[in-house]
XYZ file of C-alpha atoms in Angstrom:
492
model
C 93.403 121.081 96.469
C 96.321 118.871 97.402
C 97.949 118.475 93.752
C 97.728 121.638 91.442
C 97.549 121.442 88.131
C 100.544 121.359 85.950
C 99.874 124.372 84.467
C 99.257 126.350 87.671
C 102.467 125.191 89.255
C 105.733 127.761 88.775
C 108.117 124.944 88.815
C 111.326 127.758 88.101
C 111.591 128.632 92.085
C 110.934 125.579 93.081
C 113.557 123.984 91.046
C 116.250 126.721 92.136
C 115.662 125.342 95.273
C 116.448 121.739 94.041
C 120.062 123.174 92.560
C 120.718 124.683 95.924
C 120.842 121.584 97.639
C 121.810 119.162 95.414
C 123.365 120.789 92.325
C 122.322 121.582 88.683
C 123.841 117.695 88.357
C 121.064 116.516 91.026
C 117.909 117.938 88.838
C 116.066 116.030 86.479
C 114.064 118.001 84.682
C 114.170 117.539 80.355
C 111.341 115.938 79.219
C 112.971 113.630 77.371
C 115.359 112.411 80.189
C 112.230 112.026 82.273
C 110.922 109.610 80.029
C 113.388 107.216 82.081
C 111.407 107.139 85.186
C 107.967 107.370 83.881
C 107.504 103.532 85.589
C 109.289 100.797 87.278
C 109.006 97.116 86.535
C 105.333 97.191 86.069
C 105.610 98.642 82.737
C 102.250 98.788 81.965
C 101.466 101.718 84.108
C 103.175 105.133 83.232
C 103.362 108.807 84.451
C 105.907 110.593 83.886
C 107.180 112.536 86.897
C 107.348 116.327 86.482
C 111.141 116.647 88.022
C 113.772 114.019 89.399
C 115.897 114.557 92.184
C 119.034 112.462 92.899
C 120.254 112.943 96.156
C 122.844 111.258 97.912
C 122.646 111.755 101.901
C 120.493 111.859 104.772
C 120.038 115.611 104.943
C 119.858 116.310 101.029
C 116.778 113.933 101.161
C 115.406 115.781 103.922
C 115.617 119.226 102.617
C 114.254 117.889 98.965
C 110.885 116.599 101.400
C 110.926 119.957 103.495
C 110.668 121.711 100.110
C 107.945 119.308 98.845
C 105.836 120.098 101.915
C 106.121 123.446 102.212
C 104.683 123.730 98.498
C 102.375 120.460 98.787
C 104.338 118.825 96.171
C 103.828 115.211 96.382
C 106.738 113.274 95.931
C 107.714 109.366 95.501
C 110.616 107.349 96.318
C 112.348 105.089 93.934
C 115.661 102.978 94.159
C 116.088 101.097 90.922
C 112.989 100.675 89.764
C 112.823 96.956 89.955
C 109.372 97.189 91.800
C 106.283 94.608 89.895
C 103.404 96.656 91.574
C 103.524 99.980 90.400
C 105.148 100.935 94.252
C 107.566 103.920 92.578
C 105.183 104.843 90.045
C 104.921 108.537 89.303
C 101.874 110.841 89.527
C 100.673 113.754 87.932
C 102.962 116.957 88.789
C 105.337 115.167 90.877
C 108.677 115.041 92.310
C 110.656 111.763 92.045
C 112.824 110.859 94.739
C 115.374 108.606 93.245
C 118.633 107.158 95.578
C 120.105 104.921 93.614
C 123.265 107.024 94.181
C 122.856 106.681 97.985
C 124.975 103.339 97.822
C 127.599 103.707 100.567
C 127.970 100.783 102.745
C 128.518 102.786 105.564
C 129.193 100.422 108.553
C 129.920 96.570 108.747
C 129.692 95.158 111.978
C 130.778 91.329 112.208
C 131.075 91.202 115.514
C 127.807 91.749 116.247
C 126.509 90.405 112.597
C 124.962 93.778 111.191
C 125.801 96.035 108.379
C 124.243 99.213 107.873
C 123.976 101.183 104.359
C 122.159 103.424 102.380
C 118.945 102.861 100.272
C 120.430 102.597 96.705
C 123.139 99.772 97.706
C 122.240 96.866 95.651
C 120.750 93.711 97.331
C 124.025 91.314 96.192
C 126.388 94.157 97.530
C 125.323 93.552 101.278
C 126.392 89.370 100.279
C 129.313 90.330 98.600
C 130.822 92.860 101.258
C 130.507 89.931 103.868
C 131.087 86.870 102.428
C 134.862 86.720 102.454
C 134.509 86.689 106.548
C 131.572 83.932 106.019
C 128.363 85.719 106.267
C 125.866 86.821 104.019
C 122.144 89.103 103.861
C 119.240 85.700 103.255
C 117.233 87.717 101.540
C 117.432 87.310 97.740
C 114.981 88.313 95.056
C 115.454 86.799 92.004
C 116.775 90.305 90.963
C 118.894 90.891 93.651
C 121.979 91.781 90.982
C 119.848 95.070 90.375
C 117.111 95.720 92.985
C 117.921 97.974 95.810
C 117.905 97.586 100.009
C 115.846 101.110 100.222
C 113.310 98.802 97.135
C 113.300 95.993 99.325
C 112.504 97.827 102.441
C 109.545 99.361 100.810
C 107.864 96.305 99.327
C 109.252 93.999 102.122
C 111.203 91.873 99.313
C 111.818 87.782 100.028
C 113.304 85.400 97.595
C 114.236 81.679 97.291
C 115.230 81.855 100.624
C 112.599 83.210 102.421
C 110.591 80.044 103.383
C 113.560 78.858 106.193
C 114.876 82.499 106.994
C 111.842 84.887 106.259
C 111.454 88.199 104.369
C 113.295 91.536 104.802
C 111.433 92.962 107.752
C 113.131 89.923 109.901
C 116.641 91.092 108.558
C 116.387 95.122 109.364
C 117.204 95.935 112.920
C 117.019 99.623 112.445
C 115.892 102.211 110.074
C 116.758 106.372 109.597
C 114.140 107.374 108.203
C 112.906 110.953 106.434
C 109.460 111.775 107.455
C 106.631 113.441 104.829
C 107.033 116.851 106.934
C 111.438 116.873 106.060
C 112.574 115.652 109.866
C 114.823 112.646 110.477
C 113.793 110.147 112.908
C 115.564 106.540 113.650
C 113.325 103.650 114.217
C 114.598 100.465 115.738
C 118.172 100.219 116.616
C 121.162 98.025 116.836
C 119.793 95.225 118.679
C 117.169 92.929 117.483
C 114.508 93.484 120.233
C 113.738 96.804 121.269
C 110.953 97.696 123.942
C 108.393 99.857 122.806
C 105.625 100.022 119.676
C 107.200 98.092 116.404
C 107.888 101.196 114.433
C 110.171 99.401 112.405
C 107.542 96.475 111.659
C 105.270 99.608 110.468
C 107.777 101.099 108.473
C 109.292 98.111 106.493
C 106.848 97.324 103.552
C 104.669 100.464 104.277
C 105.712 101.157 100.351
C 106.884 104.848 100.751
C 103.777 105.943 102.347
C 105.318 106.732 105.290
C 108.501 108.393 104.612
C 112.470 107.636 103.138
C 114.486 105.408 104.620
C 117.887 106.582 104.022
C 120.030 104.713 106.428
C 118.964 100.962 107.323
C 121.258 98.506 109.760
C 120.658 95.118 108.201
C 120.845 91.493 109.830
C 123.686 89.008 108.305
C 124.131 85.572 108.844
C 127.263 83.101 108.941
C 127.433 81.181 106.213
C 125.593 77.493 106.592
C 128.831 74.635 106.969
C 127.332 72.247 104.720
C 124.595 73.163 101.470
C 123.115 71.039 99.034
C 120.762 71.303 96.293
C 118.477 68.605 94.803
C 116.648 69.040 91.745
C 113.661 66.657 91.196
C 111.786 66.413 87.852
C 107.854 65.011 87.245
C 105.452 64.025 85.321
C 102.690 66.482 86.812
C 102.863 69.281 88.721
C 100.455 68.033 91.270
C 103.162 65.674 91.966
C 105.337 68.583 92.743
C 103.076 69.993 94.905
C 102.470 67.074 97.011
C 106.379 66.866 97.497
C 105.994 70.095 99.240
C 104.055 69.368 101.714
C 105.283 65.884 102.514
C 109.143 67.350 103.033
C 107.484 70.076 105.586
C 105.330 67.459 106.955
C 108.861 65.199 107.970
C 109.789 67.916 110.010
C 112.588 69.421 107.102
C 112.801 73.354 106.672
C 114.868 73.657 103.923
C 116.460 77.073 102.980
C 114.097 77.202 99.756
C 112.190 74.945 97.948
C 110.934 76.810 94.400
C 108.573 74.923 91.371
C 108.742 75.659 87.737
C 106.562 74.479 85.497
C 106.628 73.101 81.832
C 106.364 76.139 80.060
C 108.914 77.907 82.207
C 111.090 75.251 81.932
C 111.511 75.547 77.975
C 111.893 79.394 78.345
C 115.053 79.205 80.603
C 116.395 76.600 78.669
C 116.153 78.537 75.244
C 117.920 81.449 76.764
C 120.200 80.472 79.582
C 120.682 76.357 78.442
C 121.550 75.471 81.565
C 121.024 71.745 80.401
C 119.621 71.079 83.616
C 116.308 71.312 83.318
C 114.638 68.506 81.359
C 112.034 69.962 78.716
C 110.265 67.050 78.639
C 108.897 67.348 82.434
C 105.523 68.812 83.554
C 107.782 70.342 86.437
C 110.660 70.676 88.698
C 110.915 71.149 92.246
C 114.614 72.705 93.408
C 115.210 72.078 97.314
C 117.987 73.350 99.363
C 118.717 72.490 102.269
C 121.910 73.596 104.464
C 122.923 73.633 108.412
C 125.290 71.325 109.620
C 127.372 68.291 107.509
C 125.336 65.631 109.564
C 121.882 67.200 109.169
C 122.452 67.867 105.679
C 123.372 64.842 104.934
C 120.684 62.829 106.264
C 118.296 65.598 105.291
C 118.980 65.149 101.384
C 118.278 61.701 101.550
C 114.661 61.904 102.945
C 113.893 64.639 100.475
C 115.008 62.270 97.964
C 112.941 59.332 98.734
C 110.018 61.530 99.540
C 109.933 63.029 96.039
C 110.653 59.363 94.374
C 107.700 58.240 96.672
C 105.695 60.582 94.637
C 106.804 60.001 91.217
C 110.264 61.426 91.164
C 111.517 60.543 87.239
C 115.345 61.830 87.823
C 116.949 63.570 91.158
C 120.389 65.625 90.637
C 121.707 66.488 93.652
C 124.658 69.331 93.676
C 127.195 70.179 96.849
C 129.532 71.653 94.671
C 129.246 75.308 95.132
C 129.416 76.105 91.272
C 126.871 73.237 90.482
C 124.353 74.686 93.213
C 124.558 78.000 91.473
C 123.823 76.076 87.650
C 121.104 74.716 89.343
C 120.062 78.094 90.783
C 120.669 79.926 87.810
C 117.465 79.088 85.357
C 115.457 79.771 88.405
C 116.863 83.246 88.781
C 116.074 83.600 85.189
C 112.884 82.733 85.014
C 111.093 86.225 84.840
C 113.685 87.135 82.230
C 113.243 84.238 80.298
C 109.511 85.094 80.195
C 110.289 87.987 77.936
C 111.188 85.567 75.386
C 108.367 83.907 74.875
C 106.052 86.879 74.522
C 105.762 90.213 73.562
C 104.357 90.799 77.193
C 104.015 89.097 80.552
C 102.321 89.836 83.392
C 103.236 88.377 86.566
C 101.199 88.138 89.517
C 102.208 87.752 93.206
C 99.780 85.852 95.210
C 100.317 83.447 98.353
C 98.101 80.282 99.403
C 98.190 77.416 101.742
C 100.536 74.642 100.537
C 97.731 72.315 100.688
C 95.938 74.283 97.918
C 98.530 74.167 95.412
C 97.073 71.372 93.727
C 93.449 73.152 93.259
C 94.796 76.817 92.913
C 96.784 75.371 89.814
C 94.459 73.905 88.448
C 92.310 76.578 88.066
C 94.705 79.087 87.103
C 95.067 76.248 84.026
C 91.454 76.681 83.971
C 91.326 79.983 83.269
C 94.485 79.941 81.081
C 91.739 77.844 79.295
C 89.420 79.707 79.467
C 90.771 83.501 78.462
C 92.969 81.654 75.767
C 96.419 83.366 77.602
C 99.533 81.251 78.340
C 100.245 80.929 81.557
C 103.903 80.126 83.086
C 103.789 78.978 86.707
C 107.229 80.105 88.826
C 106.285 79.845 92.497
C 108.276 79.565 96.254
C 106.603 76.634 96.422
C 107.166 76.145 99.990
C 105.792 79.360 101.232
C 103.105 79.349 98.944
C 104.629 82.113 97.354
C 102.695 81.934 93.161
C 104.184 83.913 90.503
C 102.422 83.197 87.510
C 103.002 85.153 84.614
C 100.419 85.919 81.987
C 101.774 86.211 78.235
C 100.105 88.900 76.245
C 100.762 91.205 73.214
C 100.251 94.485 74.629
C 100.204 95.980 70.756
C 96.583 94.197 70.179
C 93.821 96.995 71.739
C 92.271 95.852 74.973
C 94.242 92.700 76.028
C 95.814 94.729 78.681
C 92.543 95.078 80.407
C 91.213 91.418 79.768
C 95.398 90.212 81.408
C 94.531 92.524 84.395
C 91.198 90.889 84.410
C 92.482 87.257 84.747
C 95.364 88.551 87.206
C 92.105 89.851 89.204
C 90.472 86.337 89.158
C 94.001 84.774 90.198
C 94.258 87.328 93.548
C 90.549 86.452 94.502
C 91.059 82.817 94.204
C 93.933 83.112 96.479
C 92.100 84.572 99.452
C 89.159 82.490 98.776
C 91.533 79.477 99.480
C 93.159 81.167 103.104
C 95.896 83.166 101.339
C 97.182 87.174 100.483
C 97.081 89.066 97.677
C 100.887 89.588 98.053
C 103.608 87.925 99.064
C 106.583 90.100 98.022
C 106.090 91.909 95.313
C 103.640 94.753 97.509
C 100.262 96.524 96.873
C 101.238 99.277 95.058
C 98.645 101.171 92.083
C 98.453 97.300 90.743
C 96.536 95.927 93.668
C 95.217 98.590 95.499
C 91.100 97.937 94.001
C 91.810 94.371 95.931
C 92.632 95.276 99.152
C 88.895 95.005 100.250
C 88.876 91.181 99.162
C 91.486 90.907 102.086
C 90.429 93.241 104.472
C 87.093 94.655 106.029
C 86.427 97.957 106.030
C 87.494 98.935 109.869
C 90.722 96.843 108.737
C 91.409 99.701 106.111
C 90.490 102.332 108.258
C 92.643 101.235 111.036
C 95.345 101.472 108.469
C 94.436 104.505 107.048
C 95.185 106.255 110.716
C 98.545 104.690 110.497
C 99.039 106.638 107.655
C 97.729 109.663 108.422
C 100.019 109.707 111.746
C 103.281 109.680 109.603
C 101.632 111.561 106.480
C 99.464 113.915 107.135
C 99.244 115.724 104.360
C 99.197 112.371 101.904
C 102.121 113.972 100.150
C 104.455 110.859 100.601
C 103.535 108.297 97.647
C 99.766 109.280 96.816
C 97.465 106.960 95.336
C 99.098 103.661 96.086
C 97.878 100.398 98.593
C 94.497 101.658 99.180
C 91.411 101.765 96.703
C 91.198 105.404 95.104
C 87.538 106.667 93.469
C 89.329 106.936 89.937
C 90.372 103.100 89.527
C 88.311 100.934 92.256
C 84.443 102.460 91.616
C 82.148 100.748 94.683
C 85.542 99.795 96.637
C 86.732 103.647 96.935
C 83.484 105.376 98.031
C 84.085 103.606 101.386
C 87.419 105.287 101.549
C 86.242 108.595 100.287
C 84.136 108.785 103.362
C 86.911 107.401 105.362
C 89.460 110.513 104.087
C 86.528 112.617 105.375
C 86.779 111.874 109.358
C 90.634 113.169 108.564
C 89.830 116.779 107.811
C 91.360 118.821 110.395
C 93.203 115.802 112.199
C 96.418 117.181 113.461
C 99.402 114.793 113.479
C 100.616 113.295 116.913
């Protein structure tokens, strides 16, 4: 049996090992200190991990894993536990893996426009390390103040910026990485094309699966010469929508182009009163656009008359650096903001054609309708990217399992239109029952040997991106005959 029960396990001389590598300091193992790490941003989902280990280098994190294998300990990485999937969630009579004090910056490079660091440097760091030489790291989640570059590897993070620049597997060039059996490998390198099988590709948004990444050499980019932001408010969100595809359709690829709905609106004025946003509009649609003075100019022009051609009330448009960030600033909010409005939210992460925003929102009203659930729409509008957030009072029995149920509906509507089940925010335990909506059963299983090359023994992050017998019934009894063919498959 892979994981022992609790009970069987002596955790004393397993721990003394711990303390030899890292410390007494470097041990988690008080049950009420656990109690921190018991989930990450998907907080309705919690195990509480049986120790926590905080290491801070390369070879710490590979003795920890050497340990773990030699006693078939599973074990699960986690940076800051920013993750809206259930990606660093514990499981039963496990060891957590946590590097948020791996946050060295260890090399910048501007020469050749690459920084490399550790796992638990913060997201904004990389930005603000950089950006007195004029460069900066494009990808930005909305909580890139607190989510980590070893998170964003896992889950392949994006952000506002992702539509023009793309998400965080385009922006790693290299990865060292701490495989399930303890040994350190390097995928990648220093140069953005390297000959051979995509290892990198694999790794980045493989969600832990495959091993730790404890080193990772990051892209950066010099800073745009000219940005500007335009803010356009409407009557209907449809409206919105169909400003989305018209700017793409002139030929414009802005850096971002993000939609907030009515509802959201009101939330991120009550709490960050940004007095930008008017409450009064079904929407707003926040485009920016940067590159050269010329092309920016000319650029924020058409955008203009394109969203006045369909129904534009008011257009704001910002070049000022510290306007552009007022602008910016209720959108960064806007999951935050959420909070306020309801006991409980649950967001979802789904990504469809832009020509099906104006049916996929509709229905998602529908079955806002329907289910009697608020539901706040926050999307990357130009990628497709939806984030709509269910509000819900956990407290009343059973509406957990009827949010999860319209979440469910909002995921298959999504791929019934052409789209994904996630854009950024990964599979994790959230999403893992959906994975056959997307994919066929040979799709799965050609994934599945993926994973069993790097982890072998399914130590590394159990129970997470593909359907399990305990949660996903019909869905999982495919994959329990799948894990059969792997008895006795030695890794290559």
């Amino acid at each position: 049996m892979l994981i022992q029960d609790k009970q069987q396990r002596n955790w004393k001389p397993i721990i003394k090992q711990f303390e030899a590598v890292l410390g007494k300091n470097g041990v988690v193992q008080r049950r009420e200190e656990l109690i921190t790490y018991e989930c990450d941003g998907l907080t309705s989902y919690r195990q509480r991990p049986a120790i926590v280990v905080l290491p801070r280098t390369t070879e710490q994190v590979a003795e920890i894993v050497k340990i773990c294998d030699r006693n078939s300990i599973p074990f699960i990485a986690r940076g800051s536990g920013t993750g809206l999937s259930g990606g660093a969630l514990p499981v039963e009579d496990c060891v957590l893996i946590v590097t948020s004090l791996m946050r060295q910056i260890l090399n910048i490079d501007l020469q050749n426009q690459r920084v490399v660091v550790q796992p638990g440097v913060i997201n904004n760091w990389v930005t603000q390390a950089v950006s007195g030489a004029g460069f900066y790291y494009a990808p930005d989640p909305s909580s890139q103040i607190i989510c980590s570059i070893g998170g964003n590897v896992a889950e392949n993070s994006g952000g506002v910026h992702c539509l023009k620049y793309g998400v965080t597997t385009n922006h790693v060039l290299g990865l060292k990485v701490v495989t399930p059996d303890g040994s350190i490998v390097d995928l990648g390198g220093q140069i953005p094309e390297m000959p051979g099988y995509d290892l990198t590709g694999i790794f980045v948004g493989s969600e832990g699966t495959l091993g730790i990444a404890t080193e990772i050499t990051l892209r950066i980019l010099k800073s745009a010469e000219s940005i500007c932001v335009l803010l356009a408010d409407f009557t209907n969100i449809e409206a919105a929508g169909a400003s989305v595809s018209d700017i793409i359709s002139a030929g414009i690829i802005p850096g971002g182009m993000e939609i907030m709905d009515n509802l959201s609106i009101n939330a991120v004025e009550d709490v960050v009163a940004t007095n930008c946003y008017p409450r009064d509009a079904a929407a707003i649609l926040i485009v920016e656009i940067d590159g050269l003075a010329v092309e920016v100019a000319a650029n924020k022009q058409r955008i203009a008359e394109i969203c006045k051609k369909n129904g534009a009330r008011n257009i704001t448009i910002a070049s000022d650096p510290e306007q552009r960030l007022k602008l910016w600033k209720g959108r960064k909010a806007a999951f935050a903001a959420a909070g306020h409005l309801s006991p409980d939210y649950y967001v979802q992460d789904g990504v469809i054609p832009r020509t099906q925003l104006p049916y996929v929102l509709g229905e998602i009203e529908a079955l806002s309708q329907k289910y009697g659930y608020r539901i706040a729409n926050v999307f990357h509008a130009g990628d497709g990217n939806l984030h709509p957030l269910i509000l819900f009072d956990n407290s009343i029995p059973g509406e957990l399992e009827k949010v999860e149920e319209v979440g469910g509906k909002i995921l298959k509507l999504c791929v019934q239109v052409g789209g994904s089940i996630s854009g950024e925010h990964g599979i994790g335990a959230e999403k893992r029952c959906y994975m056959p909506e997307m994919f066929t059963a040979v799709d799965l299983e050609t994934m599945q040997w993926v994973r069993q090359t790097f982890n072998p023994k399914g130590l590394a992050n159990p129970g997470k991106i593909f359907p399990t017998p305990r949660t996903c019934g019909e869905a999982a009894n495919a994959m329990g005959e799948l894990a059969k063919k792997f008895e006795g498959v030695e890794r290559f």
